[in-house]
Coordinates of N, CA and C and ligand atoms in Angstrom, one line a residue:
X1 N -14.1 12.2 -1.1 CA -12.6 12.5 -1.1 C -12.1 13.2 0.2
X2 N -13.0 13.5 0.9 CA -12.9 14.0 2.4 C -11.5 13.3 3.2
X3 N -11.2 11.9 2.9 CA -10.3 11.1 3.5 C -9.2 10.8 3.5
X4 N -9.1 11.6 2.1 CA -7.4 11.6 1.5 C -6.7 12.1 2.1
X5 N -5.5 11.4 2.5 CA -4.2 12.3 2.7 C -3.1 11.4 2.3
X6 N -2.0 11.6 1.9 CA -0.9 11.3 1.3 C -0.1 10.1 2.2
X7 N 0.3 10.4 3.4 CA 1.2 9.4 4.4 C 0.7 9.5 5.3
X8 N 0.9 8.4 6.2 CA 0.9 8.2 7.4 C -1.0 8.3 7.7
X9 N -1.0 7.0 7.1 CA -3.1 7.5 7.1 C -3.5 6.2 8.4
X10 N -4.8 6.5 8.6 CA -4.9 5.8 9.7 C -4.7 4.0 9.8
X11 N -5.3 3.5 8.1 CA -4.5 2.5 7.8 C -3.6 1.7 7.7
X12 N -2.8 3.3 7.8 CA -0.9 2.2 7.7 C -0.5 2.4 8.9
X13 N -1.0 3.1 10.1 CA -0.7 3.3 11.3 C -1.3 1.9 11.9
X14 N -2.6 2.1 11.2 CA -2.9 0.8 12.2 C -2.5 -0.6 11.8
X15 N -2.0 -0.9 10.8 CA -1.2 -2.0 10.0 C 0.3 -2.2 11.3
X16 N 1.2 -0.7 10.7 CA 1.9 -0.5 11.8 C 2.5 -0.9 13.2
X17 N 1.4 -0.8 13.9 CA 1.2 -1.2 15.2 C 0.7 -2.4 15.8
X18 N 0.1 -2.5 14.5 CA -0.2 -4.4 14.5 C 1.1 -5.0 14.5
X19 N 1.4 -4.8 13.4 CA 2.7 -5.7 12.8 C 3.9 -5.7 14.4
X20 N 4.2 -4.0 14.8 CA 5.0 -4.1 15.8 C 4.6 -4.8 17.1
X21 N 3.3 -5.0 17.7 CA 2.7 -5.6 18.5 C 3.3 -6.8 18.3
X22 N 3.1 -7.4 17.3 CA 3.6 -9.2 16.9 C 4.9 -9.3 16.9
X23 N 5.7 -8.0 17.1 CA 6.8 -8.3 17.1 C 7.8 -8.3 15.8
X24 N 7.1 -7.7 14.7 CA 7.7 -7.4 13.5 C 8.7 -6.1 13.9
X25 N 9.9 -5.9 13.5 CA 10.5 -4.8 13.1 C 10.8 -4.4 11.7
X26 N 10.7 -3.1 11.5 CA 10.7 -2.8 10.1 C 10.8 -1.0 9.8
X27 N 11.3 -0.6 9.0 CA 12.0 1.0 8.6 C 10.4 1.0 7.9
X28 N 10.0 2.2 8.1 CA 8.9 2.8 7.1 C 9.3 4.2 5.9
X29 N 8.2 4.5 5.0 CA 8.6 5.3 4.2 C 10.1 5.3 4.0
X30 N 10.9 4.4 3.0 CA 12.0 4.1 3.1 C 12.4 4.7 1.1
X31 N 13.1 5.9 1.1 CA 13.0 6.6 0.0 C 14.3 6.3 -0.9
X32 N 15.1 5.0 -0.4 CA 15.9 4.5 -1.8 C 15.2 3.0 -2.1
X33 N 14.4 3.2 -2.1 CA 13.2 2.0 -2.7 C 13.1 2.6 -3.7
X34 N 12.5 1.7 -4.7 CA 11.5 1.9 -5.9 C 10.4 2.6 -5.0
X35 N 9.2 3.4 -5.0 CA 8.4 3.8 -4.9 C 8.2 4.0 -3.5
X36 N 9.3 4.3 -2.6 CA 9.4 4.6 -1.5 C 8.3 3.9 -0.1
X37 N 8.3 2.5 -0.7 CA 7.6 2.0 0.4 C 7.0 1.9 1.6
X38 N 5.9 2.0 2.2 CA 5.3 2.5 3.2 C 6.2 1.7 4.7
X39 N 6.1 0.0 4.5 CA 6.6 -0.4 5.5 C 7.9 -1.6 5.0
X40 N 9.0 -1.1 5.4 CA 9.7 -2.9 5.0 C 10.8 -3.3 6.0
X41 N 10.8 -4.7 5.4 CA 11.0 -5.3 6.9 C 12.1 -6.4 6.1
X42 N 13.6 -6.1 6.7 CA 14.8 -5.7 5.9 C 15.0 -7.8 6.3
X43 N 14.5 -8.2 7.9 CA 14.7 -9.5 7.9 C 14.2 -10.4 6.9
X44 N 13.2 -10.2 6.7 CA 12.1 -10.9 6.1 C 12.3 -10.6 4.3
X45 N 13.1 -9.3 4.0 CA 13.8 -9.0 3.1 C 12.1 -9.1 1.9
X46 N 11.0 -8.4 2.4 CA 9.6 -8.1 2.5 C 9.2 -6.6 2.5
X47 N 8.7 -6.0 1.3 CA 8.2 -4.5 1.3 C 6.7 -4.6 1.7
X48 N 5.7 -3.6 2.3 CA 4.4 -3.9 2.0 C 4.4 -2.6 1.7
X49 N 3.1 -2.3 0.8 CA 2.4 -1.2 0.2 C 1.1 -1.1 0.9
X50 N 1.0 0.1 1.4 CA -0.1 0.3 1.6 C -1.0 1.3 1.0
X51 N -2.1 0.9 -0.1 CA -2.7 1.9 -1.1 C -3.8 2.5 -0.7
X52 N -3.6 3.8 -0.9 CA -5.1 4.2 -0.6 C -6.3 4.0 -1.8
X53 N -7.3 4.0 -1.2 CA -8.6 3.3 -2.3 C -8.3 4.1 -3.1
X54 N -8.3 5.4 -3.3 CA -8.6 6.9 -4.1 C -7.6 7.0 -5.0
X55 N -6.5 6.9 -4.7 CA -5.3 7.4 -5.1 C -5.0 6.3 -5.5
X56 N -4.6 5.3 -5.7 CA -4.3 3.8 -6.6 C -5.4 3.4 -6.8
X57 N -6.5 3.8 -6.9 CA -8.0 3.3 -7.8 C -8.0 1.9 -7.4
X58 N -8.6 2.0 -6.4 CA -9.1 0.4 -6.0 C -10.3 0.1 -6.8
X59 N -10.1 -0.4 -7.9 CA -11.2 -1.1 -8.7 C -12.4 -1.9 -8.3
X60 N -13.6 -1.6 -8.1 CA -14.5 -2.4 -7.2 C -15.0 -2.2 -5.9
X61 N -14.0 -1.1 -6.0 CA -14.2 -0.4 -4.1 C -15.0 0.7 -4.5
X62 N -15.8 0.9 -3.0 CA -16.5 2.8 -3.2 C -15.9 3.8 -3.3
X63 N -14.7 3.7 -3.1 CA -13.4 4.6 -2.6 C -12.4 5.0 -3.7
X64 N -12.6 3.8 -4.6 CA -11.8 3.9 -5.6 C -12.7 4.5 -6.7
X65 N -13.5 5.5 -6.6 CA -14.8 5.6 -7.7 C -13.8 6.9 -8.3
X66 N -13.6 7.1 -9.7 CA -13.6 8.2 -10.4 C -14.6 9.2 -10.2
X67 N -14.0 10.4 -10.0 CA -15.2 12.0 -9.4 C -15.7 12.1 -10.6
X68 N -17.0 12.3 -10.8 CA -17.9 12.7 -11.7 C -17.5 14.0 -12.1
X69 N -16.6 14.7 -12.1 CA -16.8 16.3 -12.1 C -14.9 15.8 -12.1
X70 N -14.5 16.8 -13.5 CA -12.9 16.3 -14.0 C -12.9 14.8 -13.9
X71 N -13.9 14.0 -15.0 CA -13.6 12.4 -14.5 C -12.1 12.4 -15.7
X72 N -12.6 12.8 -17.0 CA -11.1 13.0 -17.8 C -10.0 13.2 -17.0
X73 N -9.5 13.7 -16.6 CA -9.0 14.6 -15.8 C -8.0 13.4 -15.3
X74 N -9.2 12.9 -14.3 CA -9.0 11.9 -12.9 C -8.3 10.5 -13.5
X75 N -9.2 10.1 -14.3 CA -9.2 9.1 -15.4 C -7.5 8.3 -15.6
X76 N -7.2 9.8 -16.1 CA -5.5 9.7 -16.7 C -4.9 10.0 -15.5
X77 N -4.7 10.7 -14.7 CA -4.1 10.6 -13.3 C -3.9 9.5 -12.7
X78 N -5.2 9.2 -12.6 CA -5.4 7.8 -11.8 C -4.3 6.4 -12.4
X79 N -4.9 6.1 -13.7 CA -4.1 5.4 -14.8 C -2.7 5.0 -14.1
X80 N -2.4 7.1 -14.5 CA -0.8 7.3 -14.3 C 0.3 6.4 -13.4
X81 N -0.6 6.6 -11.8 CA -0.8 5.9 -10.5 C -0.5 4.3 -10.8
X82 N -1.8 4.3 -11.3 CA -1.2 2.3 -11.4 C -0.6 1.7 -12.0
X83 N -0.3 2.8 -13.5 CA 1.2 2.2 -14.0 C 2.5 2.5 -13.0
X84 N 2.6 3.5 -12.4 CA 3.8 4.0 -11.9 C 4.1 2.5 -10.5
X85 N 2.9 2.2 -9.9 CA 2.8 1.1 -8.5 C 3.1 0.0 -9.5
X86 N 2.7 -0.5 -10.9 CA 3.1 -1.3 -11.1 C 4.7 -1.6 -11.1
X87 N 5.4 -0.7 -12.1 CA 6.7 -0.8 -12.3 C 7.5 -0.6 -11.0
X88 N 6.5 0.1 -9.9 CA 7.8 0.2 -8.3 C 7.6 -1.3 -7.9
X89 N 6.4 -2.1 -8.2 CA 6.7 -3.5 -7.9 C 7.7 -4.1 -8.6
X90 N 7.3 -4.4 -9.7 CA 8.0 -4.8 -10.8 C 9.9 -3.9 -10.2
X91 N 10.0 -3.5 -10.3 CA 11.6 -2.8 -9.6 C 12.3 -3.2 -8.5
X92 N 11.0 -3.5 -7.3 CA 11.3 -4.3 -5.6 C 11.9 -5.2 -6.2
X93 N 11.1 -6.0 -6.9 CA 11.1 -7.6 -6.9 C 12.3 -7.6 -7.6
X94 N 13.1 -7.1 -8.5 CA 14.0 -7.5 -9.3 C 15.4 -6.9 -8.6
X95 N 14.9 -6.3 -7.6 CA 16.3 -6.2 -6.6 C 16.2 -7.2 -5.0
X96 N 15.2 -8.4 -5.7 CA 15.5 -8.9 -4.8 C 14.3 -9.4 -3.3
X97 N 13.2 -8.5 -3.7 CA 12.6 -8.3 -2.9 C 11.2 -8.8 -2.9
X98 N 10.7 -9.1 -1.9 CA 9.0 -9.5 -2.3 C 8.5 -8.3 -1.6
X99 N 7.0 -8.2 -2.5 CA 6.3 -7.1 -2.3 C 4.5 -7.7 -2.0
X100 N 4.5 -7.4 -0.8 CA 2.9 -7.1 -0.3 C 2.6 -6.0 -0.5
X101 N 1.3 -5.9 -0.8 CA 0.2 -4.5 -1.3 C -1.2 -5.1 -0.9
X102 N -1.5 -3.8 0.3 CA -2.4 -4.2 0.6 C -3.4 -2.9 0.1
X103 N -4.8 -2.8 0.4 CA -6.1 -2.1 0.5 C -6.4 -1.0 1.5
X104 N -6.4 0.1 1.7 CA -6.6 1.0 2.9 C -8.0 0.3 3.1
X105 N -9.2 -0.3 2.7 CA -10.6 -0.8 2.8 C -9.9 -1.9 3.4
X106 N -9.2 -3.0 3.3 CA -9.1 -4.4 3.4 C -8.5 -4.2 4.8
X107 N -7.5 -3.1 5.3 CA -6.9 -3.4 6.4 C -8.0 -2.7 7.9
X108 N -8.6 -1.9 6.7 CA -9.8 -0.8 7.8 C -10.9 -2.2 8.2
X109 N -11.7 -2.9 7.1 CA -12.4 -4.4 7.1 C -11.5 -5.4 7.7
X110 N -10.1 -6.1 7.2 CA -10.7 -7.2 7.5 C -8.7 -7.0 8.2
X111 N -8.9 -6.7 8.7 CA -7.3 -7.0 9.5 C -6.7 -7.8 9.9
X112 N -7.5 -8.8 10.3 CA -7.0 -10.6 10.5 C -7.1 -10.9 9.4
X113 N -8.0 -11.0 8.3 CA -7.0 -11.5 7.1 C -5.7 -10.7 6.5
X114 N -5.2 -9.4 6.2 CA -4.7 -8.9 6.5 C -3.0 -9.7 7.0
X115 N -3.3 -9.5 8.8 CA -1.8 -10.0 9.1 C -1.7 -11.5 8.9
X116 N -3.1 -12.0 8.7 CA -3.2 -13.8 8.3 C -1.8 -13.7 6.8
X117 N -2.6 -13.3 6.2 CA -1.6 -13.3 4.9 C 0.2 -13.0 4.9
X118 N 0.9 -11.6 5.7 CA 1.8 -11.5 6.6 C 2.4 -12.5 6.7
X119 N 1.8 -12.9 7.9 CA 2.3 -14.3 9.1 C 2.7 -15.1 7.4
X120 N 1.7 -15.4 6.6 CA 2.1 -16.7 5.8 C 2.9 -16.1 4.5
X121 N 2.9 -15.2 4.7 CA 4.3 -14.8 3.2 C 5.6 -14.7 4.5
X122 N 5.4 -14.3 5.5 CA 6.8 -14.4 6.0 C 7.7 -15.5 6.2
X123 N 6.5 -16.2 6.9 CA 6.8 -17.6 7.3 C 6.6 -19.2 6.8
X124 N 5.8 -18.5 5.8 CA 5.0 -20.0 4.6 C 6.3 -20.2 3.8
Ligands
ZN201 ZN1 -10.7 -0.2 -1.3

């Protein structure tokens, strides 16, 4: 749990700076969204999410593991989290918007797939 922090993690910086590199522009942390979206990109009329493993319980990940110690605790917190990301999806979309959500692991691993995916929801 050493890795957590709330915004601006090294993930969505480095997502970030990709995306700007290629020439994307886009408002981040944008707080009359549903769930105040990390990055969105008003042309492309495109939110992305960027989750951390821990904090949106990446299922199957190392990172997403419930702490042995308060797992009750964690358990229903955690829950709380993925119902709450579901319904800010569920809220984008019905004002109109599409929503990417990505992996803090997936963009740390595999970052060309990543902006592969990007490039083809923007432009597919
Ligand atoms: Zn993960």
């Amino acid at each position: 749990m050493a890795k957590i922090r709330a915004k601006d993690t090294k993930p969505e910086i480095t997502l970030r700076s990709t995306l700007h590199r290629l020439g994307y522009r886009f408002r981040i942390h944008v707080k009359n969204l549903p769930g105040k979206p990390d990055i969105v990109l008003p042309k492309y009329k495109t939110i992305i999410f960027v989750n951390g493993c821990f904090w949106h319980w990446h299922k199957g990940c190392p990172e997403g593991r419930v702490p042995n110690t308060n797992s009750k605790f964690w358990k229903k917190k955690l829950t709380r989290t993925v119902e709450r990301d579901k319904q800010h999806q569920i809220d984008c979309i019905s004002l109109g918007w599409k929503v990417l959500t990505f992996w803090e692991c997936e963009i740390e691993t595999k970052l060309s797939d990543v902006i592969e995916r990007v490039n083809r929801e923007l432009h597919g």
